PDB file of C-alpha atoms in Angstrom:
ATOM      1  CA  UNK S  12      99.589 -71.336  82.146  1.00 88.00           C
ATOM      2  CA  UNK S  13      96.434 -73.212  81.322  1.00 93.00           C
ATOM      3  CA  UNK S  14      92.878 -71.785  80.658  1.00 95.00           C
ATOM      4  CA  UNK S  15      89.426 -72.688  81.899  1.00 95.00           C
ATOM      5  CA  UNK S  16      85.959 -71.798  82.004  1.00 97.00           C
ATOM      6  CA  UNK S  17      83.909 -72.848  85.074  1.00 97.00           C
ATOM      7  CA  UNK S  18      80.379 -73.592  83.388  1.00 97.00           C
ATOM      8  CA  UNK S  19      77.287 -72.871  86.214  1.00 95.00           C
ATOM      9  CA  UNK S  20      73.936 -72.432  85.630  1.00 93.00           C
ATOM     10  CA  UNK S  21      70.566 -73.765  86.966  1.00 91.00           C
ATOM     11  CA  UNK S  22      69.480 -77.348  85.821  1.00 89.00           C
ATOM     12  CA  UNK S  23      68.277 -77.494  82.419  1.00 88.00           C
ATOM     13  CA  UNK S  24      70.139 -74.360  81.522  1.00 91.00           C
ATOM     14  CA  UNK S  25      72.350 -75.787  78.724  1.00 92.00           C
ATOM     15  CA  UNK S  26      75.471 -76.206  80.682  1.00 94.00           C
ATOM     16  CA  UNK S  27      76.574 -79.668  78.784  1.00 94.00           C
ATOM     17  CA  UNK S  28      75.265 -79.015  75.586  1.00 94.00           C
ATOM     18  CA  UNK S  29      76.959 -76.014  75.767  1.00 95.00           C
ATOM     19  CA  UNK S  30      80.465 -77.640  76.169  1.00 96.00           C
ATOM     20  CA  UNK S  31      79.662 -80.614  73.649  1.00 95.00           C
ATOM     21  CA  UNK S  32      79.186 -77.770  71.183  1.00 95.00           C
ATOM     22  CA  UNK S  33      82.452 -75.980  72.118  1.00 96.00           C
ATOM     23  CA  UNK S  34      84.355 -79.202  72.063  1.00 95.00           C
ATOM     24  CA  UNK S  35      83.072 -79.689  68.267  1.00 94.00           C
ATOM     25  CA  UNK S  36      83.705 -75.990  67.291  1.00 94.00           C
ATOM     26  CA  UNK S  37      87.160 -76.115  68.394  1.00 93.00           C
ATOM     27  CA  UNK S  38      87.703 -79.339  66.947  1.00 93.00           C
ATOM     28  CA  UNK S  39      86.313 -77.691  63.703  1.00 92.00           C
ATOM     29  CA  UNK S  40      89.040 -74.875  64.057  1.00 90.00           C
ATOM     30  CA  UNK S  41      91.817 -77.730  64.689  1.00 91.00           C
ATOM     31  CA  UNK S  42      92.226 -76.675  68.422  1.00 90.00           C
ATOM     32  CA  UNK S  43      91.566 -79.074  71.330  1.00 92.00           C
ATOM     33  CA  UNK S  44      89.444 -78.084  74.147  1.00 94.00           C
ATOM     34  CA  UNK S  45      88.724 -80.531  76.585  1.00 95.00           C
ATOM     35  CA  UNK S  46      85.764 -80.975  79.323  1.00 96.00           C
ATOM     36  CA  UNK S  47      85.696 -82.331  83.066  1.00 96.00           C
ATOM     37  CA  UNK S  48      82.544 -83.524  84.346  1.00 96.00           C
ATOM     38  CA  UNK S  49      81.895 -82.187  87.924  1.00 95.00           C
ATOM     39  CA  UNK S  50      78.422 -83.254  87.819  1.00 94.00           C
ATOM     40  CA  UNK S  51      78.119 -86.437  90.568  1.00 93.00           C
ATOM     41  CA  UNK S  52      74.441 -87.219  89.466  1.00 90.00           C
ATOM     42  CA  UNK S  53      74.739 -86.864  85.713  1.00 89.00           C
ATOM     43  CA  UNK S  54      73.328 -89.482  83.575  1.00 85.00           C
ATOM     44  CA  UNK S  55      73.995 -88.223  79.877  1.00 85.00           C
ATOM     45  CA  UNK S  56      76.315 -85.930  78.073  1.00 84.00           C
ATOM     46  CA  UNK S  57      77.545 -85.715  74.715  1.00 87.00           C
ATOM     47  CA  UNK S  58      81.074 -85.237  75.017  1.00 90.00           C
ATOM     48  CA  UNK S  59      83.943 -87.596  76.218  1.00 92.00           C
ATOM     49  CA  UNK S  60      85.165 -86.207  79.469  1.00 94.00           C
ATOM     50  CA  UNK S  61      88.931 -85.947  80.278  1.00 94.00           C
ATOM     51  CA  UNK S  62      87.961 -86.523  83.917  1.00 95.00           C
ATOM     52  CA  UNK S  63      84.542 -87.370  85.415  1.00 95.00           C
ATOM     53  CA  UNK S  64      83.807 -86.822  89.102  1.00 95.00           C
ATOM     54  CA  UNK S  65      81.917 -90.309  89.197  1.00 93.00           C
ATOM     55  CA  UNK S  66      84.828 -92.261  88.879  1.00 94.00           C
ATOM     56  CA  UNK S  67      85.662 -90.523  92.452  1.00 95.00           C
ATOM     57  CA  UNK S  68      82.742 -90.381  93.776  1.00 92.00           C
ATOM     58  CA  UNK S  69      78.828 -90.645  92.968  1.00 91.00           C
ATOM     59  CA  UNK S  70      75.885 -88.611  94.370  1.00 90.00           C
ATOM     60  CA  UNK S  71      74.189 -92.623  94.809  1.00 89.00           C
ATOM     61  CA  UNK S  72      77.332 -93.188  97.023  1.00 85.00           C
ATOM     62  CA  UNK S  73      76.332 -90.655  99.444  1.00 84.00           C
ATOM     63  CA  UNK S  74      72.912 -90.998  99.263  1.00 86.00           C
ATOM     64  CA  UNK S  75      72.971 -94.476 100.104  1.00 83.00           C
ATOM     65  CA  UNK S  76      75.368 -94.518 103.100  1.00 77.00           C
ATOM     66  CA  UNK S  77      73.318 -95.539 106.263  1.00 73.00           C
ATOM     67  CA  UNK S  78      75.405 -93.091 108.505  1.00 76.00           C
ATOM     68  CA  UNK S  79      75.061 -89.602 106.776  1.00 74.00           C
ATOM     69  CA  UNK S  80      71.182 -90.132 105.159  1.00 77.00           C
ATOM     70  CA  UNK S  81      71.842 -87.512 102.604  1.00 84.00           C
ATOM     71  CA  UNK S  82      68.966 -86.477  99.948  1.00 84.00           C
ATOM     72  CA  UNK S  83      69.898 -85.712  96.508  1.00 82.00           C
ATOM     73  CA  UNK S  84      70.751 -82.135  97.197  1.00 85.00           C
ATOM     74  CA  UNK S  85      72.543 -82.709 100.430  1.00 88.00           C
ATOM     75  CA  UNK S  86      74.356 -85.691  98.656  1.00 88.00           C
ATOM     76  CA  UNK S  87      75.540 -83.084  95.675  1.00 90.00           C
ATOM     77  CA  UNK S  88      77.183 -80.677  98.246  1.00 90.00           C
ATOM     78  CA  UNK S  89      78.947 -83.676 100.062  1.00 91.00           C
ATOM     79  CA  UNK S  90      80.547 -84.958  96.392  1.00 92.00           C
ATOM     80  CA  UNK S  91      81.504 -81.628  96.007  1.00 93.00           C
ATOM     81  CA  UNK S  92      83.072 -81.170  99.392  1.00 93.00           C
ATOM     82  CA  UNK S  93      84.704 -84.804  98.917  1.00 94.00           C
ATOM     83  CA  UNK S  94      86.410 -83.692  95.487  1.00 94.00           C
ATOM     84  CA  UNK S  95      88.067 -80.629  97.142  1.00 94.00           C
ATOM     85  CA  UNK S  96      89.463 -82.987 100.099  1.00 94.00           C
ATOM     86  CA  UNK S  97      90.918 -85.186  97.027  1.00 94.00           C
ATOM     87  CA  UNK S  98      92.252 -82.676  94.964  1.00 94.00           C
ATOM     88  CA  UNK S  99      95.289 -85.024  94.462  1.00 94.00           C
ATOM     89  CA  UNK S 100      92.503 -87.224  92.130  1.00 95.00           C
ATOM     90  CA  UNK S 101      91.611 -84.420  89.832  1.00 94.00           C
ATOM     91  CA  UNK S 102      95.490 -83.263  89.594  1.00 93.00           C
ATOM     92  CA  UNK S 103      96.189 -86.911  88.182  1.00 94.00           C
ATOM     93  CA  UNK S 104      93.444 -86.888  85.908  1.00 94.00           C
ATOM     94  CA  UNK S 105      94.228 -83.489  84.243  1.00 92.00           C
ATOM     95  CA  UNK S 106      98.032 -84.068  84.266  1.00 87.00           C
ATOM     96  CA  UNK S 107     100.762 -81.250  84.187  1.00 81.00           C
ATOM     97  CA  UNK S 108     100.504 -80.136  80.265  1.00 79.00           C
ATOM     98  CA  UNK S 109     100.817 -76.070  79.640  1.00 80.00           C
ATOM     99  CA  UNK S 110      98.493 -74.573  77.286  1.00 83.00           C
ATOM    100  CA  UNK S 111      95.541 -76.832  78.223  1.00 90.00           C
ATOM    101  CA  UNK S 112      92.289 -75.485  77.774  1.00 95.00           C
ATOM    102  CA  UNK S 113      89.395 -77.269  79.644  1.00 96.00           C
ATOM    103  CA  UNK S 114      85.990 -76.491  80.493  1.00 97.00           C
ATOM    104  CA  UNK S 115      84.310 -77.881  83.716  1.00 97.00           C
ATOM    105  CA  UNK S 116      80.956 -78.829  83.517  1.00 96.00           C
ATOM    106  CA  UNK S 117      79.453 -77.920  87.038  1.00 95.00           C
ATOM    107  CA  UNK S 118      76.158 -79.389  88.748  1.00 93.00           C
ATOM    108  CA  UNK S 119      72.700 -77.878  88.315  1.00 90.00           C
ATOM    109  CA  UNK S 120      72.513 -76.974  92.136  1.00 89.00           C
ATOM    110  CA  UNK S 121      72.166 -73.061  91.891  1.00 89.00           C
ATOM    111  CA  UNK S 122      73.126 -72.902  95.869  1.00 89.00           C
ATOM    112  CA  UNK S 123      76.499 -74.059  95.000  1.00 90.00           C
ATOM    113  CA  UNK S 124      77.199 -70.445  93.344  1.00 89.00           C
ATOM    114  CA  UNK S 125      75.121 -67.995  94.830  1.00 87.00           C
ATOM    115  CA  UNK S 126      75.650 -68.524  98.696  1.00 85.00           C
ATOM    116  CA  UNK S 127      78.135 -71.682  99.409  1.00 91.00           C
ATOM    117  CA  UNK S 128      81.742 -71.395  98.951  1.00 92.00           C
ATOM    118  CA  UNK S 129      82.648 -74.806  97.637  1.00 93.00           C
ATOM    119  CA  UNK S 130      82.694 -73.804  93.762  1.00 94.00           C
ATOM    120  CA  UNK S 131      84.764 -70.670  94.915  1.00 94.00           C
ATOM    121  CA  UNK S 132      87.341 -72.900  96.902  1.00 95.00           C
ATOM    122  CA  UNK S 133      87.440 -75.133  93.662  1.00 95.00           C
ATOM    123  CA  UNK S 134      88.566 -71.970  91.552  1.00 95.00           C
ATOM    124  CA  UNK S 135      90.906 -71.114  93.826  1.00 95.00           C
ATOM    125  CA  UNK S 136      92.121 -74.400  94.010  1.00 94.00           C
ATOM    126  CA  UNK S 137      92.693 -74.533  90.007  1.00 94.00           C
ATOM    127  CA  UNK S 138      94.198 -71.132  89.967  1.00 94.00           C
ATOM    128  CA  UNK S 139      96.828 -71.416  92.519  1.00 93.00           C
ATOM    129  CA  UNK S 140      97.642 -74.881  92.909  1.00 92.00           C
ATOM    130  CA  UNK S 141      97.095 -76.007  89.297  1.00 92.00           C
ATOM    131  CA  UNK S 142      97.899 -72.490  87.294  1.00 92.00           C
ATOM    132  CA  UNK S 143      94.546 -72.155  85.705  1.00 95.00           C
ATOM    133  CA  UNK S 144      93.517 -68.489  84.390  1.00 94.00           C
ATOM    134  CA  UNK S 145      89.624 -68.984  84.704  1.00 96.00           C
ATOM    135  CA  UNK S 146      86.404 -67.191  84.032  1.00 95.00           C
ATOM    136  CA  UNK S 147      83.091 -68.248  85.295  1.00 96.00           C
ATOM    137  CA  UNK S 148      80.241 -68.583  82.401  1.00 96.00           C
ATOM    138  CA  UNK S 149      76.947 -68.516  84.133  1.00 95.00           C
ATOM    139  CA  UNK S 150      73.959 -69.808  81.751  1.00 94.00           C
ATOM    140  CA  UNK S 151      70.192 -69.241  82.082  1.00 91.00           C
ATOM    141  CA  UNK S 152      67.606 -70.200  79.870  1.00 91.00           C
ATOM    142  CA  UNK S 153      66.235 -67.490  77.478  1.00 88.00           C
ATOM    143  CA  UNK S 154      62.773 -68.581  78.037  1.00 82.00           C
ATOM    144  CA  UNK S 155      62.473 -67.646  81.803  1.00 79.00           C
ATOM    145  CA  UNK S 156      63.737 -64.266  80.800  1.00 78.00           C
ATOM    146  CA  UNK S 157      61.120 -63.084  78.558  1.00 74.00           C
ATOM    147  CA  UNK S 158      59.133 -60.408  81.080  1.00 72.00           C
ATOM    148  CA  UNK S 159      60.430 -57.786  83.387  1.00 71.00           C
ATOM    149  CA  UNK S 160      59.668 -59.586  86.891  1.00 73.00           C
ATOM    150  CA  UNK S 161      61.544 -62.959  85.188  1.00 77.00           C
ATOM    151  CA  UNK S 162      64.516 -60.902  83.845  1.00 78.00           C
ATOM    152  CA  UNK S 163      64.857 -58.983  87.294  1.00 77.00           C
ATOM    153  CA  UNK S 164      64.878 -62.389  89.122  1.00 80.00           C
ATOM    154  CA  UNK S 165      67.702 -63.559  86.634  1.00 83.00           C
ATOM    155  CA  UNK S 166      69.531 -60.637  86.741  1.00 82.00           C
ATOM    156  CA  UNK S 167      69.553 -61.123  90.719  1.00 83.00           C
ATOM    157  CA  UNK S 168      70.850 -64.578  90.382  1.00 87.00           C
ATOM    158  CA  UNK S 169      73.674 -63.574  87.758  1.00 87.00           C
ATOM    159  CA  UNK S 170      74.680 -60.945  90.218  1.00 86.00           C
ATOM    160  CA  UNK S 171      74.845 -63.169  93.437  1.00 88.00           C
ATOM    161  CA  UNK S 172      77.080 -65.786  91.365  1.00 91.00           C
ATOM    162  CA  UNK S 173      79.406 -62.747  90.434  1.00 90.00           C
ATOM    163  CA  UNK S 174      79.778 -61.564  93.750  1.00 88.00           C
ATOM    164  CA  UNK S 175      79.991 -65.048  95.294  1.00 92.00           C
ATOM    165  CA  UNK S 176      82.678 -66.427  92.897  1.00 92.00           C
ATOM    166  CA  UNK S 177      84.975 -63.150  92.423  1.00 90.00           C
ATOM    167  CA  UNK S 178      86.148 -64.579  89.030  1.00 93.00           C
ATOM    168  CA  UNK S 179      86.072 -62.706  85.595  1.00 93.00           C
ATOM    169  CA  UNK S 180      82.239 -63.340  84.321  1.00 94.00           C
ATOM    170  CA  UNK S 181      80.045 -63.849  81.433  1.00 94.00           C
ATOM    171  CA  UNK S 182      76.151 -64.188  81.679  1.00 92.00           C
ATOM    172  CA  UNK S 183      75.040 -66.155  78.646  1.00 94.00           C
ATOM    173  CA  UNK S 184      71.375 -66.469  77.576  1.00 92.00           C
ATOM    174  CA  UNK S 185      70.904 -69.966  76.193  1.00 93.00           C
ATOM    175  CA  UNK S 186      68.528 -71.464  73.720  1.00 91.00           C
ATOM    176  CA  UNK S 187      67.832 -68.441  72.007  1.00 90.00           C
ATOM    177  CA  UNK S 188      67.145 -70.879  68.977  1.00 87.00           C
ATOM    178  CA  UNK S 189      63.905 -71.872  70.885  1.00 86.00           C
ATOM    179  CA  UNK S 190      62.097 -68.323  71.175  1.00 84.00           C
ATOM    180  CA  UNK S 191      59.279 -67.196  68.959  1.00 84.00           C
ATOM    181  CA  UNK S 192      60.038 -64.006  67.125  1.00 83.00           C
ATOM    182  CA  UNK S 193      57.838 -61.889  69.485  1.00 82.00           C
ATOM    183  CA  UNK S 194      59.898 -63.098  72.584  1.00 81.00           C
ATOM    184  CA  UNK S 195      63.210 -62.754  70.842  1.00 81.00           C
ATOM    185  CA  UNK S 196      62.266 -59.181  70.033  1.00 78.00           C
ATOM    186  CA  UNK S 197      60.969 -58.462  73.660  1.00 73.00           C
ATOM    187  CA  UNK S 198      64.382 -60.401  74.967  1.00 76.00           C
ATOM    188  CA  UNK S 199      66.531 -58.089  72.915  1.00 75.00           C
ATOM    189  CA  UNK S 200      65.230 -54.905  74.779  1.00 68.00           C
ATOM    190  CA  UNK S 201      66.654 -56.384  78.001  1.00 68.00           C
ATOM    191  CA  UNK S 202      70.398 -57.403  76.663  1.00 71.00           C
ATOM    192  CA  UNK S 203      71.522 -53.917  77.982  1.00 65.00           C
ATOM    193  CA  UNK S 204      69.064 -53.967  81.359  1.00 59.00           C
ATOM    194  CA  UNK S 205      67.739 -50.545  82.365  1.00 62.00           C
ATOM    195  CA  UNK S 206      66.209 -51.227  85.709  1.00 60.00           C
ATOM    196  CA  UNK S 207      63.933 -47.960  85.402  1.00 62.00           C
ATOM    197  CA  UNK S 208      62.486 -49.283  82.206  1.00 62.00           C
ATOM    198  CA  UNK S 209      61.696 -52.630  83.635  1.00 63.00           C
ATOM    199  CA  UNK S 210      60.339 -51.408  86.935  1.00 61.00           C
ATOM    200  CA  UNK S 211      58.047 -48.845  84.927  1.00 62.00           C
ATOM    201  CA  UNK S 212      56.810 -52.025  82.891  1.00 60.00           C
ATOM    202  CA  UNK S 213      56.090 -53.821  86.273  1.00 58.00           C
ATOM    203  CA  UNK S 214      54.123 -50.486  87.595  1.00 58.00           C
ATOM    204  CA  UNK S 215      52.046 -50.434  84.796  1.00 57.00           C
ATOM    205  CA  UNK S 216      50.697 -54.090  85.393  1.00 56.00           C
ATOM    206  CA  UNK S 217      47.529 -54.623  87.227  1.00 53.00           C
ATOM    207  CA  UNK S 218      49.064 -57.727  89.194  1.00 62.00           C
ATOM    208  CA  UNK S 219      48.222 -57.668  92.910  1.00 64.00           C
ATOM    209  CA  UNK S 220      51.804 -58.497  93.646  1.00 58.00           C
ATOM    210  CA  UNK S 221      53.470 -55.617  91.586  1.00 62.00           C
ATOM    211  CA  UNK S 222      51.211 -53.243  93.194  1.00 60.00           C
ATOM    212  CA  UNK S 223      51.803 -54.607  96.801  1.00 66.00           C
ATOM    213  CA  UNK S 224      55.467 -55.109  96.528  1.00 68.00           C
ATOM    214  CA  UNK S 225      56.308 -51.904  94.521  1.00 70.00           C
ATOM    215  CA  UNK S 226      58.812 -50.908  97.068  1.00 73.00           C
ATOM    216  CA  UNK S 227      60.637 -54.079  96.913  1.00 74.00           C
ATOM    217  CA  UNK S 228      60.954 -54.040  93.472  1.00 70.00           C
ATOM    218  CA  UNK S 229      62.284 -50.639  93.667  1.00 73.00           C
ATOM    219  CA  UNK S 230      65.196 -51.758  95.874  1.00 76.00           C
ATOM    220  CA  UNK S 231      66.057 -54.735  93.617  1.00 73.00           C
ATOM    221  CA  UNK S 232      66.018 -52.114  90.763  1.00 71.00           C
ATOM    222  CA  UNK S 233      68.157 -49.931  92.573  1.00 73.00           C
ATOM    223  CA  UNK S 234      70.596 -52.590  93.601  1.00 72.00           C
ATOM    224  CA  UNK S 235      70.820 -53.844  89.915  1.00 70.00           C
ATOM    225  CA  UNK S 236      71.627 -50.216  88.931  1.00 71.00           C
ATOM    226  CA  UNK S 237      74.233 -49.999  91.593  1.00 72.00           C
ATOM    227  CA  UNK S 238      75.882 -53.014  90.724  1.00 65.00           C
ATOM    228  CA  UNK S 239      75.860 -52.137  86.793  1.00 61.00           C
ATOM    229  CA  UNK S 240      78.024 -55.146  86.041  1.00 65.00           C
ATOM    230  CA  UNK S 241      75.064 -57.378  84.966  1.00 75.00           C
ATOM    231  CA  UNK S 242      75.090 -58.001  81.237  1.00 81.00           C
ATOM    232  CA  UNK S 243      73.948 -60.899  78.881  1.00 86.00           C
ATOM    233  CA  UNK S 244      75.305 -62.526  76.052  1.00 90.00           C
ATOM    234  CA  UNK S 245      72.845 -64.181  73.764  1.00 91.00           C
ATOM    235  CA  UNK S 246      73.598 -67.803  72.094  1.00 93.00           C
ATOM    236  CA  UNK S 247      72.154 -69.552  69.632  1.00 92.00           C
ATOM    237  CA  UNK S 248      73.833 -72.926  69.860  1.00 91.00           C
ATOM    238  CA  UNK S 249      72.657 -73.688  66.215  1.00 91.00           C
ATOM    239  CA  UNK S 250      74.723 -70.900  64.776  1.00 92.00           C
ATOM    240  CA  UNK S 251      78.320 -71.061  64.602  1.00 93.00           C
ATOM    241  CA  UNK S 252      78.627 -67.427  64.507  1.00 94.00           C
ATOM    242  CA  UNK S 253      77.123 -66.602  67.721  1.00 93.00           C
ATOM    243  CA  UNK S 254      78.946 -69.561  69.616  1.00 95.00           C
ATOM    244  CA  UNK S 255      82.363 -68.112  68.054  1.00 95.00           C
ATOM    245  CA  UNK S 256      81.312 -64.561  69.472  1.00 94.00           C
ATOM    246  CA  UNK S 257      80.901 -66.012  72.700  1.00 95.00           C
ATOM    247  CA  UNK S 258      84.159 -67.822  72.837  1.00 95.00           C
ATOM    248  CA  UNK S 259      85.875 -64.487  71.499  1.00 94.00           C
ATOM    249  CA  UNK S 260      84.509 -62.728  74.431  1.00 94.00           C
ATOM    250  CA  UNK S 261      85.692 -65.613  76.832  1.00 95.00           C
ATOM    251  CA  UNK S 262      89.195 -66.202  75.350  1.00 93.00           C
ATOM    252  CA  UNK S 263      89.676 -62.001  75.722  1.00 93.00           C
ATOM    253  CA  UNK S 264      88.640 -62.291  79.406  1.00 93.00           C
ATOM    254  CA  UNK S 265      91.213 -65.055  80.005  1.00 93.00           C
ATOM    255  CA  UNK S 266      93.903 -63.795  77.575  1.00 90.00           C
ATOM    256  CA  UNK S 267      93.639 -67.300  75.733  1.00 88.00           C
ATOM    257  CA  UNK S 268      96.064 -67.154  72.526  1.00 74.00           C
ATOM    258  CA  UNK S 269      98.046 -64.132  73.693  1.00 66.00           C
ATOM    259  CA  UNK S 270     100.996 -66.276  74.835  1.00 58.00           C
ATOM    260  CA  UNK S 271     100.216 -69.447  73.681  1.00 52.00           C
ATOM    261  CA  UNK S 272     100.633 -72.012  70.794  1.00 53.00           C
ATOM    262  CA  UNK S 273      97.387 -73.472  69.707  1.00 50.00           C
ATOM    263  CA  UNK S 274      97.275 -77.324  70.177  1.00 54.00           C
ATOM    264  CA  UNK S 275      96.850 -79.062  66.999  1.00 54.00           C
ATOM    265  CA  UNK S 276      98.953 -81.961  67.115  1.00 52.00           C
ATOM    266  CA  UNK S 277      96.326 -84.537  67.643  1.00 54.00           C
ATOM    267  CA  UNK S 278      94.424 -83.642  64.558  1.00 53.00           C
ATOM    268  CA  UNK S 279      97.726 -83.502  62.378  1.00 56.00           C
ATOM    269  CA  UNK S 280      98.457 -87.161  63.574  1.00 55.00           C
ATOM    270  CA  UNK S 281      95.009 -88.291  62.704  1.00 56.00           C
ATOM    271  CA  UNK S 282      95.444 -86.602  59.159  1.00 58.00           C
ATOM    272  CA  UNK S 283      98.840 -88.355  58.638  1.00 58.00           C
ATOM    273  CA  UNK S 284      97.108 -91.759  59.451  1.00 58.00           C
ATOM    274  CA  UNK S 285      94.479 -90.993  57.073  1.00 61.00           C
ATOM    275  CA  UNK S 286      97.058 -90.241  54.378  1.00 59.00           C
ATOM    276  CA  UNK S 287      98.773 -93.402  54.976  1.00 56.00           C
ATOM    277  CA  UNK S 288      95.697 -95.416  54.174  1.00 52.00           C
TER     278      UNK S 288
END
């Protein structure tokens, strides 16, 4: 059995930063966690990937093709579909070791997760063909969730991803360290979202939008209440305990560590080499 996180979220939500922080956190605990970059348009990330989709295809390849004439978004979708057609390449890159723990750092085009099937198909390949036990980790920037309307919007996006991917799922609020004390206090009240409270806050607003579209807001609130699975886990990337709490939740979801030995060989060999010096 192999284990993995499919790390999703809008552009700028902190996916790559999360991946690099998890790798460092695992190394400090003498564990090995690898990362696969699945963003064909990535320019920089602070980790060394075990596999990089840009070695198979780059978004510029699709955009510069004279026959296809793709823009950035169309080119990115094409690259992900091309990866699905060339799964043998990924399988060769990943090898066949049991007990691997791999993060799949996905692109920031949210349509890939909310209503397209390419990421779900990718997850099916990983679980059925490559023997991965997976969960989806959906990241959303805390600064876009600090009032009622924005929080409802973020909740709907998270719900759409959950329904579309059909995977064990964790919603993570990132960049908590960047919030002011007032904004953090406001966000704390949303971590166990009550649609009625959010809607009452919006109804008290003098905004013409809120007054005109009150029925729409009520319908959204009812939908969130009916699908009462949407919960958020806050993450302060500068706080090791916060990161450890998120990882513990994920490990429980994918049952990591219950029937596997922790991989420590690489670190032990490094210690032996340092001792010889």
